[in-house]
Short mmCIF file of C-alpha atoms in Angstrom, two decimals:
data_model
loop_
_atom_site.label_atom_id
_atom_site.label_comp_id
_atom_site.label_asym_id
_atom_site.label_seq_id
_atom_site.Cartn_x
_atom_site.Cartn_y
_atom_site.Cartn_z
CA ILE A 1047 22.49 -2.55 -0.10
CA PRO A 1048 25.65 -2.87 -1.77
CA LEU A 1049 25.61 -6.48 0.65
CA LEU A 1050 22.35 -7.00 -1.58
CA ARG A 1051 23.78 -5.87 -4.86
CA ARG A 1052 27.49 -8.22 -3.70
CA ALA A 1053 25.47 -11.22 -3.34
CA LEU A 1054 22.86 -10.81 -6.78
CA ALA A 1055 26.35 -10.42 -8.58
CA MET A 1056 27.57 -13.82 -6.71
CA SER A 1057 24.66 -15.56 -7.46
CA LYS A 1058 24.85 -17.90 -10.11
CA ARG A 1059 20.64 -18.14 -11.11
CA PRO A 1060 18.20 -15.13 -10.24
CA LEU A 1061 17.71 -14.51 -6.25
CA LEU A 1062 13.96 -13.58 -5.40
CA LEU A 1063 14.32 -11.32 -2.45
CA PHE A 1064 10.88 -10.70 0.10
CA ALA A 1065 10.84 -8.08 2.55
CA SER A 1066 8.62 -7.92 5.82
CA PRO A 1067 7.62 -5.17 8.02
CA TRP A 1068 8.24 -5.14 11.96
CA THR A 1069 6.58 -2.12 12.96
CA ALA A 1070 5.65 1.16 11.36
CA PRO A 1071 6.62 4.28 12.78
CA GLY A 1072 5.45 5.25 16.32
CA TRP A 1073 3.36 8.23 15.39
CA MET A 1074 1.04 5.50 13.69
CA LYS A 1075 0.50 3.32 16.43
CA SER A 1076 -1.98 2.93 19.05
CA ASN A 1077 0.88 2.55 21.83
CA GLY A 1078 3.03 5.74 20.23
CA ASP A 1079 6.11 4.21 19.98
CA VAL A 1080 7.67 2.00 17.69
CA ARG A 1081 8.41 -1.01 20.07
CA GLY A 1082 5.57 -2.88 22.52
CA LYS A 1083 2.74 -3.96 21.81
CA GLY A 1084 0.30 -1.78 19.40
CA THR A 1085 -1.87 -1.94 16.76
CA LEU A 1086 -1.80 0.19 13.65
CA LYS A 1087 -4.17 3.06 15.03
CA GLY A 1088 -7.79 3.25 13.46
CA LYS A 1089 -9.28 0.69 10.89
CA ALA A 1090 -8.64 -0.04 7.78
CA GLY A 1091 -9.42 2.02 5.08
CA ASP A 1092 -8.30 5.31 7.57
CA LYS A 1093 -5.18 7.67 6.53
CA TYR A 1094 -3.10 5.45 9.31
CA HIS A 1095 -3.86 2.39 7.00
CA LYS A 1096 -3.44 4.27 3.75
CA THR A 1097 -0.21 5.74 5.04
CA TRP A 1098 1.46 2.66 5.87
CA ALA A 1099 0.91 0.89 2.40
CA ASN A 1100 1.92 4.02 1.02
CA TYR A 1101 5.32 3.26 2.91
CA PHE A 1102 5.27 -0.29 1.43
CA ILE A 1103 5.27 1.49 -2.27
CA LYS A 1104 7.75 4.25 -0.54
CA PHE A 1105 10.68 1.18 0.36
CA LEU A 1106 9.93 -0.34 -2.76
CA ASP A 1107 10.72 2.70 -4.87
CA GLU A 1108 13.47 3.79 -3.17
CA TYR A 1109 14.99 0.56 -3.56
CA ALA A 1110 14.33 0.30 -6.91
CA LYS A 1111 16.75 3.33 -7.76
CA HIS A 1112 19.73 1.20 -6.54
CA ASN A 1113 18.59 -1.65 -8.82
CA VAL A 1114 17.79 -4.07 -6.08
CA THR A 1115 14.28 -4.98 -6.69
CA PHE A 1116 11.94 -6.94 -4.52
CA TRP A 1117 10.16 -10.35 -5.74
CA ALA A 1118 7.43 -10.92 -2.72
CA VAL A 1119 6.41 -8.50 0.90
CA THR A 1120 4.32 -9.54 3.28
CA ALA A 1121 1.89 -7.75 5.06
CA GLN A 1122 3.11 -7.88 8.58
CA ASN A 1123 6.35 -10.19 10.82
CA GLU A 1124 4.47 -12.22 12.90
CA PRO A 1125 1.13 -10.32 13.78
CA LEU A 1126 0.11 -12.11 16.86
CA ALA A 1127 3.72 -11.83 18.44
CA GLY A 1128 2.68 -8.49 18.60
CA LEU A 1129 0.45 -9.58 21.72
CA PHE A 1130 3.26 -11.15 23.22
CA THR A 1131 6.56 -9.75 22.50
CA PRO A 1132 8.79 -8.60 24.71
CA PRO A 1133 8.22 -4.61 25.61
CA GLN A 1134 11.38 -3.63 23.46
CA ALA A 1135 10.29 -5.31 20.29
CA PRO A 1136 9.18 -3.29 17.60
CA THR A 1137 6.17 -4.58 16.48
CA ILE A 1138 2.70 -3.98 14.99
CA ALA A 1139 0.03 -6.99 16.35
CA PHE A 1140 -3.09 -7.89 13.91
CA THR A 1141 -5.89 -10.03 13.74
CA ALA A 1142 -6.53 -12.21 10.78
CA ALA A 1143 -9.39 -9.99 10.28
CA GLN A 1144 -7.50 -6.90 10.50
CA GLN A 1145 -4.69 -8.68 8.51
CA ARG A 1146 -7.60 -9.19 6.27
CA ASP A 1147 -9.38 -5.69 6.02
CA PHE A 1148 -5.43 -3.92 5.32
CA ILE A 1149 -5.00 -6.49 2.13
CA ALA A 1150 -8.60 -5.71 0.85
CA GLN A 1151 -9.07 -1.92 2.10
CA ASP A 1152 -5.06 -0.59 2.06
CA LEU A 1153 -1.95 -2.59 1.48
CA GLY A 1154 -3.18 -4.96 -1.87
CA PRO A 1155 -4.47 -1.80 -3.98
CA ALA A 1156 -1.40 0.41 -3.47
CA LEU A 1157 0.81 -2.60 -4.96
CA ALA A 1158 -1.50 -3.49 -7.24
CA ARG A 1159 -1.66 0.79 -7.97
CA SER A 1160 2.51 0.92 -8.53
CA PRO A 1161 4.95 -0.01 -10.64
CA HIS A 1162 6.24 -3.16 -9.02
CA ARG A 1163 5.27 -6.47 -10.01
CA THR A 1164 5.87 -7.30 -6.11
CA GLN A 1165 3.70 -9.97 -5.21
CA LEU A 1166 1.81 -10.19 -1.51
CA LEU A 1167 2.16 -12.81 1.26
CA MET A 1168 -0.05 -13.09 4.09
CA LEU A 1169 0.54 -14.08 7.75
CA ASP A 1170 4.35 -14.20 7.80
CA ASP A 1171 3.96 -16.05 11.51
CA GLN A 1172 3.75 -19.43 12.92
CA ARG A 1173 2.07 -22.76 11.30
CA ILE A 1174 -0.05 -22.76 13.85
CA HIS A 1175 -2.47 -20.44 13.17
CA LEU A 1176 -3.19 -22.25 9.82
CA PRO A 1177 -5.98 -23.16 8.30
CA HIS A 1178 -7.53 -20.80 10.45
CA TRP A 1179 -5.71 -17.31 9.22
CA ALA A 1180 -6.16 -18.30 5.94
CA LYS A 1181 -10.05 -18.87 6.21
CA VAL A 1182 -10.41 -15.38 7.22
CA VAL A 1183 -7.88 -13.95 4.59
CA LEU A 1184 -8.27 -15.62 2.11
CA GLY A 1185 -12.19 -16.55 2.71
CA ASN A 1186 -12.48 -12.82 1.41
CA ALA A 1187 -12.76 -12.60 -2.64
CA THR A 1188 -11.44 -9.25 -2.61
CA ALA A 1189 -8.36 -9.69 0.18
CA ALA A 1190 -7.55 -12.89 -1.96
CA ARG A 1191 -7.59 -11.13 -5.31
CA TYR A 1192 -4.55 -9.55 -3.78
CA VAL A 1193 -2.51 -12.46 -2.34
CA ALA A 1194 0.01 -14.86 -3.95
CA GLY A 1195 0.89 -17.35 -1.01
CA LEU A 1196 1.28 -17.26 2.63
CA ALA A 1197 4.37 -17.07 4.33
CA VAL A 1198 4.92 -19.45 7.15
CA HIS A 1199 7.91 -19.51 10.15
CA TRP A 1200 8.60 -22.60 11.69
CA TYR A 1201 9.51 -22.47 15.45
CA LEU A 1202 6.09 -24.10 16.68
CA ASP A 1203 5.89 -26.73 13.92
CA ALA A 1204 6.42 -29.26 16.94
CA ILE A 1205 2.79 -28.77 18.17
CA VAL A 1206 0.47 -29.41 14.98
CA PRO A 1207 1.16 -31.74 12.74
CA PRO A 1208 1.82 -30.66 8.79
CA SER A 1209 -1.50 -32.63 7.58
CA CYS A 1210 -3.41 -30.12 10.24
CA SER A 1211 -1.76 -26.69 8.93
CA LEU A 1212 0.15 -26.85 5.82
CA GLU A 1213 -1.75 -30.09 4.30
CA ALA A 1214 -5.34 -28.67 5.24
CA THR A 1215 -4.79 -25.17 4.02
CA HIS A 1216 -3.77 -26.23 0.95
CA LYS A 1217 -6.58 -28.04 0.14
CA LEU A 1218 -8.71 -25.01 1.50
CA PHE A 1219 -6.39 -22.92 -1.08
CA PRO A 1220 -4.50 -24.91 -3.47
CA ASP A 1221 -4.05 -21.36 -5.63
CA HIS A 1222 -2.21 -20.14 -3.08
CA PHE A 1223 1.50 -21.20 -2.20
CA LEU A 1224 2.89 -21.88 0.74
CA LEU A 1225 6.49 -20.58 1.68
CA TYR A 1226 8.78 -21.25 4.90
CA THR A 1227 10.05 -17.07 5.49
CA GLU A 1228 11.65 -17.86 9.01
CA ALA A 1229 13.17 -20.26 10.93
CA CYS A 1230 16.22 -21.08 12.89
CA THR A 1231 17.88 -23.60 15.73
CA GLY A 1232 18.41 -22.76 19.04
CA PHE A 1233 16.31 -20.32 19.76
CA PHE A 1234 14.61 -21.86 22.61
CA MET A 1235 16.93 -21.64 25.86
CA PHE A 1236 16.60 -25.33 27.55
CA ARG A 1237 17.46 -27.07 24.27
#
C-alpha cells in the first residue's frame, strides 16, 4: 500500500490499477492447499463460490480504507495454467465454462452489489484461448453483462496470429475491450 500510494502521488496522470488473484485459501480448494492443481470446491452458486466472490469485495474494501481503489479485477490469473502448474505454485484452475458460471452467479453479482465501481475482466491468460474462451463466457448474456473486457497474456503469441485470436474476438464482441495484462521477456530458458 505505501508503494502504491507513492506511485499514485508521483504520477502526472491518474493510474488505473487492476488486481488479479492467484489462489483462494486452501480450505476452499479441491486439493486443500493454496499451492498446486486444484479448483474451487463445489460449483458456481454454492457457498465456496459465493465466499470466494466476497473475498474480492473484502479486498476492495480493505484497500479503499487506505484510499487505494482499483479500476478492475480479473476473475482469475491464468485459469488454465492451474492445470499445468508446478506443484508449489499458488493457483486455481477454471475452464471457460466454470469461469462463465462463477462470473454469472457469484462474482458479477457481488461486484454489482458492492459500493465499488470496479470493472471485471475475464480470461487473464494466453491469447491462444481466444476466441473460444470469449464465446463461452460472453456468449452467455448474464455473464457478458458483468464483464467489461478481456485480459490477455502474451507468452504464447508466436503460436497464434493476432488475426485468429484478438481480431476474431473483437469482431465477435466489439463492446468488450482487449487488454494485455501480463508480459515479460526471458521466460523461455532456451532463448
